Every structure is written in C-alpha cells, then in structure tokens.
The first five atom37 places (N, CA, C, CB, O) and aatype in JSON, in Angstrom:
{
  "aatype": [12, 7, 15, 15, 10, 11, 1, 19, 19, 10, 19, 0, 10, 7, 17, 10, 4, 19, 19, 10, 7, 19, 9, 7, 9, 13, 10, 14, 10, 10, 14, 16, 16, 14, 13, 9, 10, 10, 0, 15, 0, 4, 13, 12, 1, 7, 15, 14, 16, 9, 0, 2, 17, 10, 8, 5, 8, 14, 11, 13, 7, 14, 9, 10, 18, 5, 17, 8, 8, 8, 1, 0, 9, 3, 1, 1, 19, 11, 1, 1, 0, 2, 19, 4, 9, 19, 10, 15, 13, 16, 13, 15, 9, 13, 19, 19, 14, 6, 16, 17, 5, 11, 19, 12, 10, 9, 15, 12, 0, 16, 19, 10, 10, 9, 17, 13, 2, 1, 10, 14, 6, 19, 6, 0, 19, 0, 8, 16, 14, 6, 2, 16],
  "atom_mask": [
    [1, 1, 1, 1, 1],
    [1, 1, 1, 0, 1],
    [1, 1, 1, 1, 1],
    [1, 1, 1, 1, 1],
    [1, 1, 1, 1, 1],
    [1, 1, 1, 1, 1],
    [1, 1, 1, 1, 1],
    [1, 1, 1, 1, 1],
    [1, 1, 1, 1, 1],
    [1, 1, 1, 1, 1],
    [1, 1, 1, 1, 1],
    [1, 1, 1, 1, 1],
    [1, 1, 1, 1, 1],
    [1, 1, 1, 0, 1],
    [1, 1, 1, 1, 1],
    [1, 1, 1, 1, 1],
    [1, 1, 1, 1, 1],
    [1, 1, 1, 1, 1],
    [1, 1, 1, 1, 1],
    [1, 1, 1, 1, 1],
    [1, 1, 1, 0, 1],
    [1, 1, 1, 1, 1],
    [1, 1, 1, 1, 1],
    [1, 1, 1, 0, 1],
    [1, 1, 1, 1, 1],
    [1, 1, 1, 1, 1],
    [1, 1, 1, 1, 1],
    [1, 1, 1, 1, 1],
    [1, 1, 1, 1, 1],
    [1, 1, 1, 1, 1],
    [1, 1, 1, 1, 1],
    [1, 1, 1, 1, 1],
    [1, 1, 1, 1, 1],
    [1, 1, 1, 1, 1],
    [1, 1, 1, 1, 1],
    [1, 1, 1, 1, 1],
    [1, 1, 1, 1, 1],
    [1, 1, 1, 1, 1],
    [1, 1, 1, 1, 1],
    [1, 1, 1, 1, 1],
    [1, 1, 1, 1, 1],
    [1, 1, 1, 1, 1],
    [1, 1, 1, 1, 1],
    [1, 1, 1, 1, 1],
    [1, 1, 1, 1, 1],
    [1, 1, 1, 0, 1],
    [1, 1, 1, 1, 1],
    [1, 1, 1, 1, 1],
    [1, 1, 1, 1, 1],
    [1, 1, 1, 1, 1],
    [1, 1, 1, 1, 1],
    [1, 1, 1, 1, 1],
    [1, 1, 1, 1, 1],
    [1, 1, 1, 1, 1],
    [1, 1, 1, 1, 1],
    [1, 1, 1, 1, 1],
    [1, 1, 1, 1, 1],
    [1, 1, 1, 1, 1],
    [1, 1, 1, 1, 1],
    [1, 1, 1, 1, 1],
    [1, 1, 1, 0, 1],
    [1, 1, 1, 1, 1],
    [1, 1, 1, 1, 1],
    [1, 1, 1, 1, 1],
    [1, 1, 1, 1, 1],
    [1, 1, 1, 1, 1],
    [1, 1, 1, 1, 1],
    [1, 1, 1, 1, 1],
    [1, 1, 1, 1, 1],
    [1, 1, 1, 1, 1],
    [1, 1, 1, 1, 1],
    [1, 1, 1, 1, 1],
    [1, 1, 1, 1, 1],
    [1, 1, 1, 1, 1],
    [1, 1, 1, 1, 1],
    [1, 1, 1, 1, 1],
    [1, 1, 1, 1, 1],
    [1, 1, 1, 1, 1],
    [1, 1, 1, 1, 1],
    [1, 1, 1, 1, 1],
    [1, 1, 1, 1, 1],
    [1, 1, 1, 1, 1],
    [1, 1, 1, 1, 1],
    [1, 1, 1, 1, 1],
    [1, 1, 1, 1, 1],
    [1, 1, 1, 1, 1],
    [1, 1, 1, 1, 1],
    [1, 1, 1, 1, 1],
    [1, 1, 1, 1, 1],
    [1, 1, 1, 1, 1],
    [1, 1, 1, 1, 1],
    [1, 1, 1, 1, 1],
    [1, 1, 1, 1, 1],
    [1, 1, 1, 1, 1],
    [1, 1, 1, 1, 1],
    [1, 1, 1, 1, 1],
    [1, 1, 1, 1, 1],
    [1, 1, 1, 1, 1],
    [1, 1, 1, 1, 1],
    [1, 1, 1, 1, 1],
    [1, 1, 1, 1, 1],
    [1, 1, 1, 1, 1],
    [1, 1, 1, 1, 1],
    [1, 1, 1, 1, 1],
    [1, 1, 1, 1, 1],
    [1, 1, 1, 1, 1],
    [1, 1, 1, 1, 1],
    [1, 1, 1, 1, 1],
    [1, 1, 1, 1, 1],
    [1, 1, 1, 1, 1],
    [1, 1, 1, 1, 1],
    [1, 1, 1, 1, 1],
    [1, 1, 1, 1, 1],
    [1, 1, 1, 1, 1],
    [1, 1, 1, 1, 1],
    [1, 1, 1, 1, 1],
    [1, 1, 1, 1, 1],
    [1, 1, 1, 1, 1],
    [1, 1, 1, 1, 1],
    [1, 1, 1, 1, 1],
    [1, 1, 1, 1, 1],
    [1, 1, 1, 1, 1],
    [1, 1, 1, 1, 1],
    [1, 1, 1, 1, 1],
    [1, 1, 1, 1, 1],
    [1, 1, 1, 1, 1],
    [1, 1, 1, 1, 1],
    [1, 1, 1, 1, 1],
    [1, 1, 1, 1, 1],
    [1, 1, 1, 1, 1],
    [1, 1, 1, 1, 1],
    [1, 1, 1, 1, 1]
  ],
  "atom_positions": [
    [[1.83, 26.62, 10.59], [2.52, 25.63, 11.38], [4.01, 25.81, 11.18], [2.07, 24.2, 10.99], [4.48, 25.95, 10.05]],
    [[4.76, 25.81, 12.26], [6.2, 25.98, 12.18], [6.87, 24.82, 11.47], [0.0, 0.0, 0.0], [6.34, 23.71, 11.43]],
    [[8.03, 25.1, 10.91], [8.74, 24.1, 10.12], [9.08, 22.86, 10.94], [10.02, 24.71, 9.55], [8.9, 21.73, 10.47]],
    [[9.57, 23.06, 12.17], [9.95, 21.89, 12.98], [8.72, 21.11, 13.44], [10.78, 22.34, 14.21], [8.76, 19.88, 13.51]],
    [[7.63, 21.81, 13.74], [6.4, 21.12, 14.13], [5.85, 20.32, 12.93], [5.33, 22.15, 14.63], [5.37, 19.19, 13.1]],
    [[5.92, 20.91, 11.76], [5.46, 20.22, 10.55], [6.26, 18.94, 10.32], [5.57, 21.15, 9.33], [5.7, 17.91, 9.97]],
    [[7.58, 19.02, 10.51], [8.43, 17.84, 10.34], [8.08, 16.75, 11.34], [9.9, 18.22, 10.48], [8.02, 15.57, 11.0]],
    [[7.84, 17.15, 12.59], [7.49, 16.18, 13.64], [6.16, 15.49, 13.3], [7.4, 16.87, 15.03], [6.04, 14.27, 13.42]],
    [[5.18, 16.28, 12.86], [3.88, 15.72, 12.49], [4.03, 14.76, 11.3], [2.88, 16.85, 12.15], [3.44, 13.68, 11.31]],
    [[4.8, 15.15, 10.3], [5.0, 14.29, 9.13], [5.71, 12.99, 9.49], [5.8, 15.03, 8.07], [5.35, 11.92, 9.01]],
    [[6.73, 13.08, 10.35], [7.45, 11.87, 10.77], [6.53, 10.97, 11.6], [8.72, 12.24, 11.58], [6.53, 9.75, 11.42]],
    [[5.75, 11.56, 12.5], [4.82, 10.76, 13.31], [3.78, 10.08, 12.43], [4.14, 11.64, 14.37], [3.47, 8.91, 12.62]],
    [[3.23, 10.82, 11.47], [2.25, 10.25, 10.55], [2.89, 9.16, 9.7], [1.65, 11.35, 9.65], [2.28, 8.12, 9.43]],
    [[4.14, 9.4, 9.28], [4.86, 8.39, 8.51], [5.02, 7.09, 9.28], [0.0, 0.0, 0.0], [4.79, 6.01, 8.74]],
    [[5.42, 7.19, 10.56], [5.59, 5.98, 11.37], [4.26, 5.29, 11.62], [6.24, 6.33, 12.71], [4.2, 4.06, 11.64]],
    [[3.19, 6.07, 11.8], [1.86, 5.48, 11.96], [1.5, 4.67, 10.71], [0.79, 6.58, 12.23], [0.97, 3.56, 10.81]],
    [[1.79, 5.23, 9.55], [1.51, 4.54, 8.29], [2.36, 3.27, 8.15], [1.77, 5.47, 7.1], [1.87, 2.26, 7.65]],
    [[3.6, 3.32, 8.57], [4.46, 2.13, 8.52], [3.87, 1.04, 9.41], [5.92, 2.46, 8.96], [3.78, -0.12, 9.01]],
    [[3.46, 1.41, 10.62], [2.88, 0.43, 11.55], [1.61, -0.17, 10.95], [2.56, 1.09, 12.91], [1.43, -1.39, 10.98]],
    [[0.73, 0.67, 10.4], [-0.5, 0.16, 9.79], [-0.19, -0.72, 8.57], [-1.41, 1.33, 9.37], [-0.86, -1.72, 8.34]],
    [[0.83, -0.34, 7.81], [1.23, -1.15, 6.66], [1.75, -2.52, 7.08], [0.0, 0.0, 0.0], [1.44, -3.53, 6.45]],
    [[2.55, -2.56, 8.15], [3.07, -3.84, 8.65], [1.92, -4.69, 9.19], [4.14, -3.6, 9.75], [1.89, -5.9, 8.96]],
    [[0.99, -4.08, 9.91], [-0.18, -4.83, 10.39], [-0.97, -5.37, 9.2], [-1.08, -3.93, 11.28], [-1.51, -6.48, 9.25]],
    [[-1.03, -4.58, 8.13], [-1.75, -5.0, 6.93], [-1.15, -6.21, 6.25], [0.0, 0.0, 0.0], [-1.84, -6.88, 5.48]],
    [[0.1, -6.52, 6.52], [0.7, -7.73, 5.97], [-0.03, -8.95, 6.52], [2.22, -7.81, 6.32], [-0.2, -9.95, 5.81]],
    [[-0.47, -8.86, 7.77], [-1.09, -10.0, 8.44], [-2.63, -9.94, 8.44], [-0.59, -10.07, 9.85], [-3.28, -10.97, 8.58]],
    [[-3.19, -8.75, 8.27], [-4.65, -8.6, 8.23], [-5.08, -8.24, 6.82], [-5.13, -7.53, 9.25], [-4.77, -7.15, 6.34]],
    [[-5.8, -9.13, 6.15], [-6.14, -8.86, 4.76], [-7.06, -7.66, 4.55], [-6.78, -10.07, 4.18], [-7.11, -7.12, 3.44]],
    [[-7.78, -7.22, 5.57], [-8.67, -6.07, 5.4], [-7.93, -4.75, 5.43], [-9.72, -6.08, 6.47], [-8.49, -3.72, 5.07]],
    [[-6.68, -4.76, 5.84], [-5.88, -3.54, 5.93], [-4.81, -3.58, 4.85], [-5.24, -3.38, 7.36], [-3.91, -4.41, 4.91]],
    [[-4.88, -2.7, 3.86], [-3.94, -2.77, 2.74], [-2.55, -2.25, 3.12], [-4.48, -1.97, 1.55], [-2.43, -1.21, 3.76]],
    [[-1.53, -2.96, 2.73], [-0.16, -2.58, 3.07], [0.38, -1.49, 2.15], [0.74, -3.8, 3.0], [0.9, -0.48, 2.62]],
    [[0.26, -1.68, 0.85], [0.91, -0.81, -0.12], [0.52, 0.66, 0.01], [0.59, -1.28, -1.5], [1.41, 1.51, 0.01]],
    [[-0.77, 1.01, 0.12], [-1.1, 2.44, 0.24], [-0.5, 3.09, 1.48], [-2.61, 2.62, 0.26], [-0.08, 4.25, 1.44]],
    [[-0.45, 2.34, 2.58], [0.14, 2.9, 3.8], [1.64, 3.12, 3.64], [-0.14, 1.98, 4.99], [2.18, 4.11, 4.13]],
    [[2.31, 2.21, 2.98], [3.76, 2.37, 2.78], [4.03, 3.53, 1.82], [4.38, 1.05, 2.22], [4.99, 4.28, 2.01]],
    [[3.2, 3.68, 0.79], [3.36, 4.82, -0.11], [3.13, 6.14, 0.62], [2.39, 4.7, -1.3], [3.85, 7.11, 0.4]],
    [[2.12, 6.18, 1.48], [1.85, 7.38, 2.26], [2.99, 7.66, 3.24], [0.52, 7.24, 3.01], [3.39, 8.81, 3.42]],
    [[3.5, 6.61, 3.87], [4.64, 6.78, 4.78], [5.83, 7.37, 4.03], [5.02, 5.43, 5.43], [6.51, 8.26, 4.53]],
    [[6.08, 6.86, 2.84], [7.18, 7.37, 2.03], [7.0, 8.85, 1.74], [7.29, 6.58, 0.71], [7.95, 9.63, 1.85]],
    [[5.79, 9.25, 1.36], [5.52, 10.67, 1.07], [5.75, 11.53, 2.31], [4.08, 10.85, 0.56], [6.33, 12.61, 2.22]],
    [[5.3, 11.06, 3.45], [5.49, 11.81, 4.7], [6.98, 11.93, 5.04], [4.73, 11.13, 5.87], [7.46, 13.01, 5.38]],
    [[7.69, 10.82, 4.95], [9.11, 10.84, 5.29], [9.93, 11.68, 4.31], [9.65, 9.41, 5.32], [10.89, 12.34, 4.72]],
    [[9.56, 11.67, 3.03], [10.3, 12.47, 2.06], [10.2, 13.95, 2.38], [9.77, 12.2, 0.64], [11.12, 14.71, 2.09]],
    [[9.1, 14.38, 2.98], [8.93, 15.78, 3.35], [9.4, 16.08, 4.77], [7.48, 16.17, 3.21], [9.79, 17.2, 5.08]],
    [[9.35, 15.05, 5.64], [9.67, 15.28, 7.05], [11.05, 14.82, 7.48], [0.0, 0.0, 0.0], [11.66, 15.43, 8.35]],
    [[11.54, 13.74, 6.87], [12.85, 13.2, 7.24], [13.43, 12.4, 6.09], [12.74, 12.33, 8.51], [13.14, 11.21, 5.95]],
    [[14.24, 13.04, 5.26], [14.86, 12.31, 4.15], [15.67, 11.09, 4.59], [15.75, 13.25, 3.37], [15.78, 10.12, 3.85]],
    [[16.24, 11.14, 5.79], [17.02, 10.0, 6.29], [16.14, 8.78, 6.47], [17.71, 10.36, 7.62], [16.5, 7.67, 6.07]],
    [[14.95, 8.98, 7.08], [14.04, 7.86, 7.28], [13.47, 7.42, 5.93], [12.9, 8.24, 8.26], [13.28, 6.22, 5.7]],
    [[13.19, 8.37, 5.04], [12.7, 8.02, 3.7], [13.71, 7.14, 2.99], [12.42, 9.3, 2.87], [13.34, 6.16, 2.35]],
    [[14.98, 7.49, 3.09], [16.03, 6.69, 2.46], [16.06, 5.28, 3.05], [17.4, 7.36, 2.64], [16.2, 4.3, 2.32]],
    [[15.93, 5.18, 4.37], [15.89, 3.87, 5.01], [14.72, 3.05, 4.48], [15.78, 4.02, 6.54], [14.88, 1.87, 4.16]],
    [[13.54, 3.66, 4.37], [12.36, 2.95, 3.89], [12.54, 2.51, 2.44], [11.11, 3.84, 4.02], [12.13, 1.41, 2.07]],
    [[13.15, 3.36, 1.63], [13.37, 3.04, 0.22], [14.42, 1.95, 0.05], [13.78, 4.28, -0.54], [14.45, 1.28, -0.99]],
    [[15.28, 1.76, 1.03], [16.29, 0.71, 0.97], [15.83, -0.58, 1.65], [17.58, 1.19, 1.62], [16.54, -1.58, 1.61]],
    [[14.66, -0.56, 2.27], [14.14, -1.73, 2.99], [13.95, -2.9, 2.01], [12.79, -1.38, 3.69], [13.46, -2.7, 0.9]],
    [[14.34, -4.11, 2.41], [14.26, -5.24, 1.48], [12.84, -5.58, 1.03], [14.88, -6.45, 2.12], [12.66, -6.04, -0.1]],
    [[11.85, -5.37, 1.85], [10.46, -5.7, 1.47], [9.74, -4.51, 0.84], [9.69, -6.18, 2.69], [9.07, -4.67, -0.18]],
    [[9.87, -3.33, 1.44], [9.12, -2.17, 0.99], [9.83, -1.39, -0.12], [8.86, -1.26, 2.15], [9.18, -0.73, -0.92]],
    [[11.15, -1.47, -0.16], [11.93, -0.72, -1.14], [11.54, -0.98, -2.58], [0.0, 0.0, 0.0], [11.36, -0.03, -3.34]],
    [[11.4, -2.25, -3.0], [11.03, -2.52, -4.39], [9.65, -1.95, -4.77], [11.04, -4.01, -4.64], [9.47, -1.45, -5.88]],
    [[8.69, -2.02, -3.86], [7.36, -1.46, -4.13], [7.47, 0.04, -4.34], [6.38, -1.78, -2.97], [6.89, 0.59, -5.27]],
    [[8.22, 0.7, -3.46], [8.39, 2.15, -3.56], [9.17, 2.53, -4.82], [9.11, 2.69, -2.32], [8.85, 3.51, -5.48]],
    [[10.18, 1.75, -5.15], [10.97, 2.02, -6.35], [10.08, 1.98, -7.59], [12.12, 1.0, -6.48], [10.1, 2.9, -8.41]],
    [[9.29, 0.91, -7.72], [8.41, 0.78, -8.88], [7.42, 1.94, -8.96], [7.65, -0.56, -8.83], [7.16, 2.47, -10.04]],
    [[6.87, 2.33, -7.82], [5.88, 3.39, -7.83], [6.51, 4.74, -8.17], [5.18, 3.47, -6.47], [5.98, 5.47, -9.0]],
    [[7.62, 5.06, -7.54], [8.24, 6.37, -7.74], [8.9, 6.52, -9.11], [9.26, 6.62, -6.66], [8.96, 7.63, -9.65]],
    [[9.39, 5.43, -9.68], [10.08, 5.53, -10.96], [9.2, 5.2, -12.17], [11.27, 4.63, -10.96], [9.47, 5.67, -13.28]],
    [[8.17, 4.39, -11.96], [7.34, 3.97, -13.09], [5.86, 4.25, -12.89], [7.54, 2.5, -13.33], [5.06, 4.03, -13.81]],
    [[5.48, 4.74, -11.71], [4.06, 4.94, -11.37], [3.27, 3.66, -11.65], [3.46, 6.13, -12.16], [2.17, 3.7, -12.2]],
    [[3.87, 2.53, -11.27], [3.28, 1.23, -11.51], [3.63, 0.29, -10.36], [3.76, 0.64, -12.87], [4.48, 0.59, -9.53]],
    [[2.95, -0.85, -10.35], [3.26, -1.84, -9.33], [3.66, -3.15, -9.99], [2.05, -2.06, -8.39], [3.28, -3.44, -11.13]],
    [[4.42, -3.92, -9.26], [4.91, -5.21, -9.71], [3.72, -6.15, -9.97], [5.89, -5.82, -8.67], [2.77, -6.18, -9.19]],
    [[3.8, -6.9, -11.04], [2.72, -7.82, -11.41], [2.42, -8.82, -10.3], [3.09, -8.57, -12.7], [1.26, -9.13, -10.04]],
    [[3.47, -9.34, -9.64], [3.25, -10.31, -8.55], [2.55, -9.66, -7.36], [4.59, -10.9, -8.09], [1.66, -10.27, -6.76]],
    [[2.93, -8.43, -7.03], [2.29, -7.71, -5.93], [0.82, -7.49, -6.27], [2.99, -6.35, -5.67], [-0.05, -7.63, -5.41]],
    [[0.55, -7.15, -7.5], [-0.83, -6.91, -7.94], [-1.66, -8.19, -7.83], [-0.85, -6.39, -9.39], [-2.8, -8.15, -7.37]],
    [[-1.09, -9.3, -8.24], [-1.81, -10.58, -8.14], [-2.13, -10.94, -6.7], [-0.97, -11.7, -8.78], [-3.25, -11.32, -6.37]],
    [[-1.12, -10.8, -5.82], [-1.34, -11.1, -4.4], [-2.39, -10.18, -3.8], [-0.03, -10.98, -3.62], [-3.24, -10.62, -3.03]],
    [[-2.33, -8.91, -4.15], [-3.3, -7.94, -3.62], [-4.71, -8.29, -4.1], [-2.93, -6.5, -4.06], [-5.66, -8.22, -3.32]],
    [[-4.86, -8.67, -5.36], [-6.17, -9.07, -5.87], [-6.74, -10.25, -5.09], [-6.08, -9.41, -7.36], [-7.92, -10.26, -4.73]],
    [[-5.91, -11.24, -4.84], [-6.36, -12.41, -4.09], [-6.79, -12.0, -2.68], [-5.23, -13.48, -4.01], [-7.84, -12.43, -2.2]],
    [[-5.99, -11.17, -2.02], [-6.33, -10.72, -0.66], [-7.61, -9.9, -0.65], [-5.18, -9.9, -0.08], [-8.44, -10.06, 0.25]],
    [[-7.78, -9.02, -1.62], [-9.0, -8.2, -1.7], [-10.22, -9.1, -1.86], [-8.91, -7.19, -2.89], [-11.2, -8.94, -1.14]],
    [[-10.16, -10.04, -2.79], [-11.3, -10.92, -3.04], [-11.6, -11.79, -1.81], [-11.04, -11.81, -4.27], [-12.75, -11.92, -1.41]],
    [[-10.57, -12.37, -1.22], [-10.79, -13.23, -0.06], [-11.35, -12.45, 1.13], [-9.5, -13.91, 0.35], [-12.29, -12.91, 1.79]],
    [[-10.79, -11.29, 1.41], [-11.25, -10.53, 2.57], [-12.67, -10.0, 2.38], [-10.3, -9.37, 2.85], [-13.47, -10.03, 3.32]],
    [[-12.99, -9.53, 1.18], [-14.36, -9.05, 0.95], [-15.34, -10.22, 0.93], [-14.43, -8.28, -0.38], [-16.46, -10.08, 1.43]],
    [[-14.95, -11.35, 0.38], [-15.84, -12.53, 0.38], [-16.14, -12.95, 1.81], [-15.2, -13.7, -0.4], [-17.3, -13.22, 2.14]],
    [[-15.12, -13.02, 2.64], [-15.32, -13.37, 4.05], [-16.26, -12.36, 4.72], [-13.97, -13.42, 4.8], [-17.19, -12.75, 5.42]],
    [[-16.02, -11.08, 4.49], [-16.85, -10.04, 5.11], [-18.3, -10.12, 4.64], [-16.28, -8.66, 4.79], [-19.23, -9.93, 5.43]],
    [[-18.49, -10.41, 3.36], [-19.85, -10.51, 2.82], [-20.6, -11.66, 3.48], [-19.82, -10.71, 1.29], [-21.8, -11.54, 3.76]],
    [[-19.93, -12.77, 3.73], [-20.59, -13.89, 4.39], [-20.83, -13.63, 5.87], [-19.76, -15.15, 4.22], [-21.74, -14.22, 6.46]],
    [[-20.03, -12.77, 6.49], [-20.15, -12.53, 7.93], [-21.24, -11.51, 8.27], [-18.82, -12.04, 8.48], [-21.95, -11.69, 9.26]],
    [[-21.38, -10.48, 7.48], [-22.35, -9.43, 7.82], [-23.77, -9.96, 7.65], [-22.14, -8.18, 6.94], [-24.06, -10.71, 6.72]],
    [[-24.68, -9.56, 8.56], [-26.01, -10.13, 8.54], [-27.01, -9.43, 7.6], [-26.56, -10.11, 9.92], [-27.91, -10.08, 7.07]],
    [[-26.85, -8.16, 7.39], [-27.85, -7.39, 6.64], [-27.58, -7.4, 5.14], [-27.88, -5.96, 7.15], [-26.42, -7.35, 4.71]],
    [[-28.63, -7.46, 4.35], [-28.51, -7.45, 2.9], [-27.88, -6.16, 2.4], [-29.87, -7.65, 2.25], [-27.05, -6.19, 1.49]],
    [[-28.27, -5.01, 2.98], [-27.72, -3.74, 2.53], [-26.21, -3.68, 2.77], [-28.41, -2.57, 3.24], [-25.48, -3.04, 2.01]],
    [[-25.73, -4.34, 3.83], [-24.29, -4.39, 4.1], [-23.57, -5.23, 3.04], [-24.03, -4.95, 5.51], [-22.48, -4.89, 2.58]],
    [[-24.21, -6.33, 2.68], [-23.62, -7.19, 1.64], [-23.53, -6.44, 0.31], [-24.46, -8.48, 1.47], [-22.51, -6.5, -0.38]],
    [[-24.59, -5.72, -0.04], [-24.61, -4.94, -1.28], [-23.53, -3.86, -1.23], [-26.0, -4.31, -1.52], [-22.83, -3.64, -2.22]],
    [[-23.4, -3.19, -0.08], [-22.38, -2.16, 0.07], [-20.98, -2.75, -0.11], [-22.51, -1.48, 1.44], [-20.14, -2.17, -0.79]],
    [[-20.74, -3.9, 0.52], [-19.42, -4.54, 0.4], [-19.14, -4.99, -1.02], [-19.32, -5.73, 1.35], [-18.01, -4.84, -1.51]],
    [[-20.13, -5.53, -1.7], [-19.94, -5.93, -3.1], [-19.63, -4.71, -3.95], [-21.21, -6.66, -3.64], [-18.75, -4.76, -4.82]],
    [[-20.33, -3.61, -3.71], [-20.08, -2.37, -4.46], [-18.68, -1.85, -4.2], [-21.11, -1.29, -4.09], [-17.96, -1.48, -5.13]],
    [[-18.28, -1.83, -2.93], [-16.94, -1.35, -2.57], [-15.86, -2.23, -3.21], [-16.77, -1.31, -1.04], [-14.88, -1.72, -3.74]],
    [[-16.05, -3.53, -3.14], [-15.06, -4.45, -3.71], [-14.97, -4.26, -5.22], [-15.43, -5.92, -3.38], [-13.87, -4.28, -5.78]],
    [[-16.1, -4.07, -5.87], [-16.1, -3.87, -7.32], [-15.35, -2.6, -7.71], [-17.54, -3.8, -7.85], [-14.51, -2.62, -8.61]],
    [[-15.65, -1.51, -7.02], [-14.96, -0.24, -7.31], [-13.47, -0.37, -7.04], [-15.56, 0.92, -6.47], [-12.65, 0.06, -7.85]],
    [[-13.12, -0.95, -5.9], [-11.71, -1.12, -5.54], [-10.98, -1.97, -6.57], [-11.58, -1.75, -4.15], [-9.89, -1.6, -7.01]],
    [[-11.56, -3.08, -6.97], [-10.9, -3.96, -7.94], [-10.76, -3.3, -9.31], [-11.67, -5.26, -8.07], [-9.74, -3.46, -9.97]],
    [[-11.78, -2.56, -9.74], [-11.68, -1.85, -11.02], [-10.56, -0.81, -10.96], [-13.03, -1.17, -11.38], [-9.72, -0.74, -11.86]],
    [[-10.56, -0.01, -9.89], [-9.52, 1.02, -9.75], [-8.13, 0.37, -9.68], [-9.77, 1.88, -8.49], [-7.22, 0.77, -10.4]],
    [[-7.99, -0.62, -8.83], [-6.69, -1.23, -8.58], [-6.14, -1.9, -9.84], [-6.78, -2.25, -7.45], [-4.95, -1.8, -10.14]],
    [[-7.0, -2.59, -10.58], [-6.54, -3.31, -11.76], [-6.28, -2.41, -12.96], [-7.53, -4.35, -12.14], [-5.73, -2.85, -13.96]],
    [[-6.68, -1.16, -12.86], [-6.34, -0.19, -13.91], [-4.96, 0.43, -13.7], [-7.4, 0.91, -13.97], [-4.43, 1.09, -14.6]],
    [[-4.37, 0.22, -12.52], [-3.02, 0.72, -12.28], [-2.05, 0.0, -13.2], [-2.6, 0.54, -10.79], [-2.17, -1.21, -13.4]],
    [[-1.08, 0.72, -13.76], [-0.09, 0.07, -14.62], [0.74, -0.94, -13.83], [0.83, 1.12, -15.27], [0.95, -0.8, -12.63]],
    [[1.18, -1.95, -14.53], [2.04, -2.94, -13.88], [3.33, -3.1, -14.66], [1.32, -4.29, -13.74], [3.39, -2.87, -15.87]],
    [[4.36, -3.49, -13.94], [5.68, -3.7, -14.53], [6.22, -5.04, -14.06], [6.65, -2.55, -14.17], [5.77, -5.6, -13.06]],
    [[7.18, -5.53, -14.8], [7.88, -6.74, -14.37], [8.76, -6.38, -13.18], [8.72, -7.35, -15.52], [9.2, -5.24, -13.03]],
    [[9.01, -7.36, -12.35], [9.84, -7.13, -11.18], [11.24, -6.73, -11.61], [9.89, -8.38, -10.29], [11.82, -7.3, -12.53]],
    [[11.78, -5.71, -10.92], [13.13, -5.25, -11.18], [13.9, -5.39, -9.87], [13.15, -3.76, -11.71], [13.41, -5.0, -8.81]],
    [[15.09, -5.94, -9.95], [15.91, -6.05, -8.74], [16.15, -4.64, -8.2], [17.26, -6.79, -9.03], [16.58, -3.75, -8.93]],
    [[15.87, -4.46, -6.94], [16.02, -3.14, -6.31], [17.33, -3.09, -5.57], [14.84, -2.84, -5.35], [17.53, -3.77, -4.57]],
    [[18.23, -2.28, -6.08], [19.52, -2.09, -5.42], [19.78, -0.62, -5.31], [20.67, -2.8, -6.19], [19.19, 0.16, -6.05]],
    [[20.65, -0.2, -4.4], [20.95, 1.23, -4.27], [21.47, 1.85, -5.58], [21.98, 1.44, -3.17], [21.33, 3.06, -5.79]],
    [[22.07, 1.04, -6.44], [22.62, 1.59, -7.67], [21.53, 2.01, -8.66], [23.53, 0.57, -8.32], [21.74, 2.93, -9.45]],
    [[20.35, 1.34, -8.62], [19.33, 1.68, -9.6], [18.23, 2.57, -9.03], [18.74, 0.43, -10.16], [17.14, 2.62, -9.6]],
    [[18.47, 3.25, -7.93], [17.46, 4.15, -7.39], [17.68, 5.55, -7.85], [17.46, 4.1, -5.88], [16.92, 6.45, -7.48]]
  ]
}
C-alpha cells in the first residue's frame, strides 16, 4: 500500500473511531475509551496534526495522556465505565429472551469486568500542554 493511501486509510479509520467514541458517550453499549485510544493510534501514524488536536482535546486529552504516559486509566473514568458496563449488560440480560443469550452476556460481562478492572489506575492529573 502506498504511503499516501496508507495515511488516508489511517485518518479515515481514526475519524470513524472518534465518531464511534462520541456515540459511545451516549450509548452505554458502545465503549468510548477504546475507540478514542484506537483513533489516537491511527492519527499518530496517519496525521500527527490531528493526533495533537485529539491529545489536546479537553475531554479526550486526559484519558489519552494517562494511557500514553502511565499505561493506566483515571480512577474516576474506571468507576464510571464499571457502572456503565454493569448497567448496560444488566439491561441486555433482562431484554434477551433466550437462556443461552443470557448466559453468553453474563460470561462476556464477567470477562470484560475482570480484564478492565485489572488495568492499572492512577489519580487524575491536570492535563495541560506543558505536561505532555
């Protein structure tokens, strides 16, 4: 794949991830943080200018800062994510009609919560251009 085509694909994928991440703010079944992290990775390889903009964003910047500098997430973000995961899976479990679907959702939620809660956490750090 040519260099310019690769950049275009990475930027397009990055924007798709940003859109999905923003939608995930409002839909509990769609996680925001993984999409924003993926968007950051795409932009860092495809467009450093857009990556810089995303890293300076008031909402997404602190999450990206914590991940890129500490490989950890903010304790408050982790708490909110846990609540959203539990609520969305609980709702889904009550909505699906089949027992095998309920068991599958319980299994998925258990694996997701175990994995997610094993991620390191850090105290919130003010995110400013000076500390990036």
